[in-house]
Amino acid sequence: MPAVASLEDLKKVEEQLRTIKENHPQGYADLVELFRQNRKIGYKNICKLMMGEATPEKLKGTE
């Protein structure tokens, strides 16, 4: 399924990821592994947890 984002936006993010990987290779590798191990949780939920926008309880609707 094609991405909704424009090709320009996707290339911009790709470059940002490349820069982070170059500057912080171990941290980048750790995050890649975290995403791989938790695909079923979903990137959107993982990002909300990372940015402090939600808690596990909020995501489950128990809070």
mmCIF file of C-alpha atoms in Angstrom:
data_model
loop_
_atom_site.group_PDB
_atom_site.id
_atom_site.type_symbol
_atom_site.label_atom_id
_atom_site.label_comp_id
_atom_site.label_asym_id
_atom_site.label_seq_id
_atom_site.Cartn_x
_atom_site.Cartn_y
_atom_site.Cartn_z
ATOM 1 C CA MET A 1 0.000 0.000 0.000
ATOM 2 C CA PRO A 2 1.514 3.344 -1.015
ATOM 3 C CA ALA A 3 2.319 5.902 1.665
ATOM 4 C CA VAL A 4 0.001 8.877 2.101
ATOM 5 C CA ALA A 5 2.940 11.251 2.632
ATOM 6 C CA SER A 6 4.541 12.914 -0.361
ATOM 7 C CA LEU A 7 7.758 11.534 -1.809
ATOM 8 C CA GLU A 8 9.477 14.768 -0.753
ATOM 9 C CA ASP A 9 8.364 14.302 2.870
ATOM 10 C CA LEU A 10 9.435 10.657 2.864
ATOM 11 C CA LYS A 11 12.893 11.564 1.544
ATOM 12 C CA LYS A 12 13.232 14.278 4.199
ATOM 13 C CA VAL A 13 12.458 11.784 6.971
ATOM 14 C CA GLU A 14 14.835 9.260 5.417
ATOM 15 C CA GLU A 15 17.627 11.847 5.578
ATOM 16 C CA GLN A 16 16.776 12.710 9.198
ATOM 17 C CA LEU A 17 16.926 9.019 10.090
ATOM 18 C CA ARG A 18 20.268 8.669 8.320
ATOM 19 C CA THR A 19 21.665 11.591 10.342
ATOM 20 C CA ILE A 20 20.435 10.126 13.632
ATOM 21 C CA LYS A 21 21.899 6.737 12.705
ATOM 22 C CA GLU A 22 25.281 8.326 11.920
ATOM 23 C CA ASN A 23 25.337 10.409 15.115
ATOM 24 C CA HIS A 24 23.917 7.786 17.490
ATOM 25 C CA PRO A 25 24.448 4.319 15.981
ATOM 26 C CA GLN A 26 23.814 2.319 19.169
ATOM 27 C CA GLY A 27 20.720 4.292 20.173
ATOM 28 C CA TYR A 28 19.394 3.988 16.633
ATOM 29 C CA ALA A 29 19.999 0.233 16.629
ATOM 30 C CA ASP A 30 18.263 -0.090 19.996
ATOM 31 C CA LEU A 31 15.189 1.753 18.713
ATOM 32 C CA VAL A 32 15.089 -0.337 15.536
ATOM 33 C CA GLU A 33 15.105 -3.473 17.677
ATOM 34 C CA LEU A 34 12.376 -2.044 19.948
ATOM 35 C CA PHE A 35 10.166 -1.389 16.904
ATOM 36 C CA ARG A 36 10.851 -4.877 15.513
ATOM 37 C CA GLN A 37 9.987 -6.596 18.777
ATOM 38 C CA ASN A 38 6.776 -4.602 19.230
ATOM 39 C CA ARG A 39 5.229 -4.314 15.760
ATOM 40 C CA LYS A 40 1.896 -5.631 17.049
ATOM 41 C CA ILE A 41 1.632 -2.652 19.415
ATOM 42 C CA GLY A 42 1.884 -0.289 16.473
ATOM 43 C CA TYR A 43 4.260 2.527 15.663
ATOM 44 C CA LYS A 44 1.664 5.153 16.507
ATOM 45 C CA ASN A 45 1.232 3.843 20.057
ATOM 46 C CA ILE A 46 4.988 3.440 20.564
ATOM 47 C CA CYS A 47 5.508 7.027 19.390
ATOM 48 C CA LYS A 48 2.836 8.317 21.777
ATOM 49 C CA LEU A 49 4.604 6.539 24.647
ATOM 50 C CA MET A 50 8.022 7.874 23.534
ATOM 51 C CA MET A 51 6.793 11.456 23.340
ATOM 52 C CA GLY A 52 4.986 11.264 26.669
ATOM 53 C CA GLU A 53 1.614 11.859 25.017
ATOM 54 C CA ALA A 54 0.060 8.728 26.499
ATOM 55 C CA THR A 55 0.486 6.033 29.101
ATOM 56 C CA PRO A 56 -0.290 2.347 28.644
ATOM 57 C CA GLU A 57 -3.455 2.922 30.699
ATOM 58 C CA LYS A 58 -4.572 5.819 28.463
ATOM 59 C CA LEU A 59 -3.924 3.770 25.339
ATOM 60 C CA LYS A 60 -6.057 0.924 26.723
ATOM 61 C CA GLY A 61 -8.769 3.324 27.889
ATOM 62 C CA THR A 62 -8.509 2.273 31.539
ATOM 63 C CA GLU A 63 -7.460 5.695 32.797
#
